[in-house]
């Protein structure tokens, strides 16, 4: 098997500089040719030259008010005690706003200040100054004056200025045309039947979506198989017809990664491999004077490298300067380790908790599309850094508007399926409001409250000694924080097994059986503690349990592992079993509470959330449908300090 | 003549509340019905319900790296000194990223860590943990999990998440359809022949442009004449076929303003007339359950009232919450008087000068389209305020991105046509950079430097005593500010007259002739001082000059007044005469300099500007073509302190 495993490892700054230099040398870093289009079609386009007024606006002296046109000299001396009468046609004419002011007049008196005497006579009690309430020729725009500079994105009001001066056509930059070529024999179009090993072809849609939002004309080609000849033909055709070509993927060093080889055969590889994570195996090439970029196959890697290596190029073709990334300063919730020598792009969630903008790292997998859907921004960890300490201030490149982040309620702690329901209803009740939940287990939630990282924490920790839920842990770990403990639900925990329970699992005692593949929850999860308690009571040593060391972070991931036959059983809530059609062996009913520091009691987001759990009928109905929940105390304050 | 001059005068807050209340009562304040569309068409649309995953992603266990699939148990004990050999098909399979991991394996070893021995054998020197480098089923998304909440604008990455879980269709909010109806017998379509009294119909394009940018489907109707029957038919047709109808204009109280009457006949007028400026005569109505809004005819008034009364409604129909206006705090450069009892919307220009964000009020005319093209934001002056003092901090609602404003070079002072040339070339050389120039005359420029309102000021003030330009004024008014005085140009000033000079004007002595209508420049303009000096020398009293009190702010406006025969002559630079084809009677050559405080010498925007005037060949060529300029000292430092 021919395996080319070598790719470069250039630092990002050098890579960007080299790319710009080579694009520039190849003549790719200039704006597109201009084209002339109708002003009526020009919204959002970029001017290709400065635009000057053709006519003055207004192009005649116009009444600026409804009233009468007069000669200012005829009004001299008018006063309360010395009203002046004017006669129609000789000394005044009625005019509406925008009417031509007849040549013999040089001022307008507002209708409110005119007292009609008869059909042909009016009276005024104040004089008027010359050109009062007249829009004189060129008042707004004088012919030949500059209307818009070049490189300017045309806004709605600009259409008005252009048309007002008699322009009906305008020279704008052509829209760069880009083709996104999805490659890979494993790809299938959305909606086609799926076999294991198939990958739904969605990357080209994501990439084209960004390119369209940046103002390019982006098209997608059919899927090209992993045959070099097919890819070669596709690229040759594309560089003839498009200004920019994106190939996705085949950028790695696997046996079916032909993109680099084909680009090299057809033109020049500027670079293959940049020292970033994710996104390392990007290919930057030039074929027949056109940039051809091979993006990595993982969606997150593709999106990051598209932004790094295509955004500026796209803006230059459009004749614009790229706007700088919107950023904000945030405090890192937890320490973050990073590989020395690699520039890392960490997705983070953000939330304003009290006075502090907190950043919490989200998933790091390059294939985790949802982590980018849910992310609020990126944190760049430079290559020379081994990580960032907790509480350190960091700069975040934003993926959402700051006002959206300001309106995010941060929920950290134990995972429960109710949180999705709550997020939806909260958003519907108060659309500006988002619920961002991070699933780090009950202890993680308590620690987040201690470190002021969250508005709310979800917890279901049983104190074995007292048999009491949550309160002993609060007293131990959060003694100094005034807070309320509010019940969300009672819920059933149990062992999930495939439908029909093929291994005949009856309870925790069966986890000691060698053939039973178990899946555990992460350290600090209340569900893990529940497992440990039951195993302890039964005298089962964790080492006896096949899979004790394998950890998942949510009930749904545990259920998914069982549903897909990766494992045989795991402890989770009944709702997860119901969702995925698994059988459920009840083990315990437990209390799931929300910790709410009193500092946030008057936060409108918190008020909206409490209102939802206490009063919203749809909330109760939807939760009842999930299975295994008891809302008898939902919303009740269980304890406060 | 039937003149209905009564319109309401409701305060804005009350008006907004009443409008919301009445829309809500009429059932207009709910999101549109949903529709199901292909995910491939869904970019930018708004979800109409929460979206849950159909499939897990990945939906099979997949290799997360290129390498080999193995059983972790076969690798136990592997080390540098104790390599383990594995045989193809029995103990390992080659896998590429994304491949199915065969059922019997539970881990992947990266190709970099695999030493091939022969075609069927490899060696490893480290063990692997279970599920290492495997993307297990549901790792990214578990079936039934929430992907997107409702009311969410679909971004490119969201397309990926939707398609990855097997969704090909999605329920989104229908796009509200809105019709903009231009009314007015004086309106003509762009490009049609123009007669005095005609108005080019561009407002509907501007309004539709904003509605499109807000996400609505906006169409424009043909022009409807000022006949009530025609307008009535247009509105009846429109409310049947559209969700929202905008009529522009006929909203005032003039004799041809039928919009309110027609809406009242067809449905309900909620309100006619709001206590704001500009924008007072807006009409808010409901016809057959559809909002029908009559916007004022002046473009600025129409745009302001569209934002105030339609934006929220549009977002509600779209199922979204309106984002808050982006604002910043700025310092008002000059005192601003405002009419007590009216809420005013003042267009302002902004510029970061040193540490201070300065706001300078721009044109206030409701018809001044260019003032909105050039504005950076709006300042609201509440009804209870008579004005704002200089140096007061004010909140500005932004019309441009803040980064654009940060990159604006603020030039205040005397007007010259070269400034347009400079603005263009500066923008081309450094696209992020804008030159914002305010024309307030030479003395205004000097005062702006004194108050730290501007980076640069243009001045051409002759000290009559010494015959010296600018320097005596700097010594007098700016003694404490370290600065450079840099020459921009020498230029010819003269009296402009219509081509052929019909009144046979030879010089300032002719201004004393009664029949000669003169137009002056504003107080503080160098050109005004030049006029005064010449009149003084000739012993002509300003009261003898017909039109001395009429003021314009720029050379081009003076030239325009003469070209349109509103006046007979005025003093201006030769370039203005050349631009509008007027005759020119030279009066003086004067020196036009730029004052540059040394504090800004290292500002990259300033550096770019100086480079342009000192080195750019196109600058010199273009200026030469304007007429009347001498660039022999252009860019030279004339004086510094």
GROMACS .gro file of N, CA and C in nm, chain A residues 345-413:
model
  207
  345UNK      N    1  -0.687   2.604   1.807
  345UNK     CA    2  -0.810   2.682   1.800
  345UNK      C    3  -0.914   2.610   1.885
  346UNK      N    4  -0.942   2.666   2.002
  346UNK     CA    5  -1.031   2.602   2.098
  346UNK      C    6  -1.168   2.667   2.089
  347UNK      N    7  -1.272   2.584   2.065
  347UNK     CA    8  -1.407   2.638   2.070
  347UNK      C    9  -1.443   2.667   2.216
  348UNK      N   10  -1.506   2.779   2.241
  348UNK     CA   11  -1.548   2.810   2.378
  348UNK      C   12  -1.693   2.855   2.380
  349UNK      N   13  -1.754   2.832   2.496
  349UNK     CA   14  -1.883   2.893   2.526
  349UNK      C   15  -1.858   3.010   2.619
  350UNK      N   16  -1.939   3.112   2.605
  350UNK     CA   17  -1.920   3.232   2.685
  350UNK      C   18  -2.046   3.262   2.764
  351UNK      N   19  -2.027   3.326   2.875
  351UNK     CA   20  -2.144   3.370   2.951
  351UNK      C   21  -2.103   3.480   3.048
  352UNK      N   22  -2.189   3.580   3.059
  352UNK     CA   23  -2.163   3.688   3.152
  352UNK      C   24  -2.223   3.647   3.285
  353UNK      N   25  -2.137   3.614   3.381
  353UNK     CA   26  -2.184   3.572   3.513
  353UNK      C   27  -2.141   3.679   3.612
  354UNK      N   28  -2.237   3.754   3.663
  354UNK     CA   29  -2.202   3.868   3.746
  354UNK      C   30  -2.122   3.966   3.663
  355UNK      N   31  -2.007   4.009   3.714
  355UNK     CA   32  -1.927   4.108   3.642
  355UNK      C   33  -1.830   4.045   3.544
  356UNK      N   34  -1.824   3.914   3.542
  356UNK     CA   35  -1.718   3.849   3.468
  356UNK      C   36  -1.771   3.777   3.344
  357UNK      N   37  -1.703   3.796   3.231
  357UNK     CA   38  -1.734   3.718   3.112
  357UNK      C   39  -1.652   3.590   3.120
  358UNK      N   40  -1.721   3.478   3.138
  358UNK     CA   41  -1.652   3.351   3.155
  358UNK      C   42  -1.647   3.276   3.023
  359UNK      N   43  -1.530   3.217   2.995
  359UNK     CA   44  -1.514   3.132   2.876
  359UNK      C   45  -1.491   2.989   2.921
  360UNK      N   46  -1.571   2.897   2.868
  360UNK     CA   47  -1.557   2.756   2.902
  360UNK      C   48  -1.524   2.679   2.774
  361UNK      N   49  -1.411   2.610   2.771
  361UNK     CA   50  -1.379   2.534   2.650
  361UNK      C   51  -1.487   2.431   2.620
  362UNK      N   52  -1.525   2.421   2.494
  362UNK     CA   53  -1.622   2.320   2.450
  362UNK      C   54  -1.545   2.207   2.385
  363UNK      N   55  -1.615   2.115   2.320
  363UNK     CA   56  -1.551   1.998   2.260
  363UNK      C   57  -1.432   2.033   2.171
  364UNK      N   58  -1.336   1.944   2.167
  364UNK     CA   59  -1.215   1.970   2.089
  364UNK      C   60  -1.203   1.883   1.966
  365UNK      N   61  -1.290   1.784   1.951
  365UNK     CA   62  -1.278   1.694   1.836
  365UNK      C   63  -1.300   1.768   1.706
  366UNK      N   64  -1.218   1.736   1.605
  366UNK     CA   65  -1.229   1.805   1.476
  366UNK      C   66  -1.356   1.764   1.403
  367UNK      N   67  -1.415   1.651   1.445
  367UNK     CA   68  -1.535   1.605   1.377
  367UNK      C   69  -1.663   1.648   1.445
  368UNK      N   70  -1.650   1.723   1.554
  368UNK     CA   71  -1.767   1.754   1.635
  368UNK      C   72  -1.839   1.876   1.581
  369UNK      N   73  -1.928   1.856   1.486
  369UNK     CA   74  -2.002   1.965   1.425
  369UNK      C   75  -2.084   2.040   1.530
  370UNK      N   76  -2.149   1.964   1.619
  370UNK     CA   77  -2.235   2.029   1.719
  370UNK      C   78  -2.156   2.123   1.810
  371UNK      N   79  -2.029   2.090   1.834
  371UNK     CA   80  -1.951   2.178   1.922
  371UNK      C   81  -1.933   2.314   1.857
  372UNK      N   82  -1.930   2.320   1.724
  372UNK     CA   83  -1.919   2.449   1.658
  372UNK      C   84  -2.056   2.517   1.647
  373UNK      N   85  -2.160   2.435   1.630
  373UNK     CA   86  -2.296   2.492   1.632
  373UNK      C   87  -2.318   2.564   1.765
  374UNK      N   88  -2.270   2.502   1.873
  374UNK     CA   89  -2.297   2.556   2.006
  374UNK      C   90  -2.194   2.658   2.054
  375UNK      N   91  -2.080   2.666   1.984
  375UNK     CA   92  -1.972   2.753   2.032
  375UNK      C   93  -2.008   2.900   2.017
  376UNK      N   94  -1.955   2.981   2.108
  376UNK     CA   95  -1.973   3.125   2.100
  376UNK      C   96  -1.850   3.194   2.042
  377UNK      N   97  -1.738   3.122   2.043
  377UNK     CA   98  -1.617   3.186   1.992
  377UNK      C   99  -1.501   3.089   1.989
  378UNK      N  100  -1.389   3.139   1.938
  378UNK     CA  101  -1.265   3.063   1.934
  378UNK      C  102  -1.160   3.130   2.022
  379UNK      N  103  -1.087   3.047   2.094
  379UNK     CA  104  -0.969   3.093   2.166
  379UNK      C  105  -0.848   3.038   2.092
  380UNK      N  106  -0.754   3.125   2.056
  380UNK     CA  107  -0.631   3.077   1.994
  380UNK      C  108  -0.525   3.058   2.101
  381UNK      N  109  -0.469   2.939   2.108
  381UNK     CA  110  -0.358   2.916   2.200
  381UNK      C  111  -0.233   2.909   2.114
  382UNK      N  112  -0.141   3.004   2.132
  382UNK     CA  113  -0.025   3.010   2.042
  382UNK      C  114   0.063   2.887   2.054
  383UNK      N  115   0.143   2.865   1.951
  383UNK     CA  116   0.226   2.745   1.944
  383UNK      C  117   0.322   2.736   2.062
  384UNK      N  118   0.369   2.852   2.112
  384UNK     CA  119   0.471   2.848   2.217
  384UNK      C  120   0.411   2.827   2.356
  385UNK      N  121   0.276   2.806   2.362
  385UNK     CA  122   0.212   2.794   2.492
  385UNK      C  123   0.177   2.649   2.522
  386UNK      N  124   0.195   2.611   2.647
  386UNK     CA  125   0.157   2.475   2.687
  386UNK      C  126   0.018   2.474   2.747
  387UNK      N  127  -0.041   2.593   2.755
  387UNK     CA  128  -0.176   2.598   2.810
  387UNK      C  129  -0.199   2.730   2.881
  388UNK      N  130  -0.316   2.741   2.937
  388UNK     CA  131  -0.358   2.865   2.999
  388UNK      C  132  -0.413   2.833   3.137
  389UNK      N  133  -0.374   2.916   3.235
  389UNK     CA  134  -0.415   2.889   3.373
  389UNK      C  135  -0.559   2.931   3.397
  390UNK      N  136  -0.619   2.878   3.505
  390UNK     CA  137  -0.757   2.916   3.536
  390UNK      C  138  -0.761   3.062   3.580
  391UNK      N  139  -0.867   3.132   3.545
  391UNK     CA  140  -0.881   3.271   3.586
  391UNK      C  141  -0.802   3.366   3.498
  392UNK      N  142  -0.727   3.312   3.400
  392UNK     CA  143  -0.649   3.400   3.314
  392UNK      C  144  -0.741   3.469   3.212
  393UNK      N  145  -0.710   3.596   3.182
  393UNK     CA  146  -0.787   3.670   3.081
  393UNK      C  147  -0.740   3.628   2.942
  394UNK      N  148  -0.834   3.599   2.856
  394UNK     CA  149  -0.799   3.558   2.720
  394UNK      C  150  -0.884   3.636   2.620
  395UNK      N  151  -0.833   3.644   2.496
  395UNK     CA  152  -0.906   3.711   2.389
  395UNK      C  153  -0.983   3.606   2.310
  396UNK      N  154  -1.113   3.628   2.294
  396UNK     CA  155  -1.197   3.532   2.222
  396UNK      C  156  -1.243   3.595   2.091
  397UNK      N  157  -1.226   3.524   1.980
  397UNK     CA  158  -1.282   3.568   1.852
  397UNK      C  159  -1.427   3.520   1.846
  398UNK      N  160  -1.518   3.613   1.833
  398UNK     CA  161  -1.660   3.582   1.850
  398UNK      C  162  -1.724   3.516   1.728
  399UNK      N  163  -1.812   3.422   1.754
  399UNK     CA  164  -1.895   3.361   1.651
  399UNK      C  165  -2.040   3.407   1.661
  400UNK      N  166  -2.073   3.476   1.767
  400UNK     CA  167  -2.208   3.531   1.785
  400UNK      C  168  -2.196   3.677   1.823
  401UNK      N  169  -2.306   3.748   1.806
  401UNK     CA  170  -2.309   3.887   1.851
  401UNK      C  171  -2.295   3.892   2.002
  402UNK      N  172  -2.227   3.995   2.048
  402UNK     CA  173  -2.203   4.007   2.192
  402UNK      C  174  -2.335   4.018   2.268
  403UNK      N  175  -2.436   4.081   2.208
  403UNK     CA  176  -2.561   4.098   2.284
  403UNK      C  177  -2.628   3.963   2.307
  404UNK      N  178  -2.606   3.869   2.214
  404UNK     CA  179  -2.662   3.736   2.232
  404UNK      C  180  -2.593   3.667   2.351
  405UNK      N  181  -2.463   3.690   2.360
  405UNK     CA  182  -2.387   3.629   2.468
  405UNK      C  183  -2.427   3.691   2.602
  406UNK      N  184  -2.448   3.821   2.602
  406UNK     CA  185  -2.492   3.889   2.725
  406UNK      C  186  -2.624   3.831   2.774
  407UNK      N  187  -2.703   3.777   2.683
  407UNK     CA  188  -2.834   3.726   2.721
  407UNK      C  189  -2.837   3.574   2.735
  408UNK      N  190  -2.720   3.517   2.763
  408UNK     CA  191  -2.711   3.373   2.779
  408UNK      C  192  -2.709   3.335   2.927
  409UNK      N  193  -2.796   3.243   2.962
  409UNK     CA  194  -2.801   3.190   3.097
  409UNK      C  195  -2.708   3.069   3.100
  410UNK      N  196  -2.611   3.072   3.192
  410UNK     CA  197  -2.510   2.966   3.193
  410UNK      C  198  -2.546   2.861   3.298
  411UNK      N  199  -2.570   2.741   3.249
  411UNK     CA  200  -2.609   2.629   3.334
  411UNK      C  201  -2.498   2.526   3.325
  412UNK      N  202  -2.433   2.498   3.437
  412UNK     CA  203  -2.324   2.400   3.436
  412UNK      C  204  -2.356   2.294   3.539
  413UNK      N  205  -2.330   2.168   3.505
  413UNK     CA  206  -2.352   2.065   3.605
  413UNK      C  207  -2.398   1.935   3.543
   0.00000   0.00000   0.00000
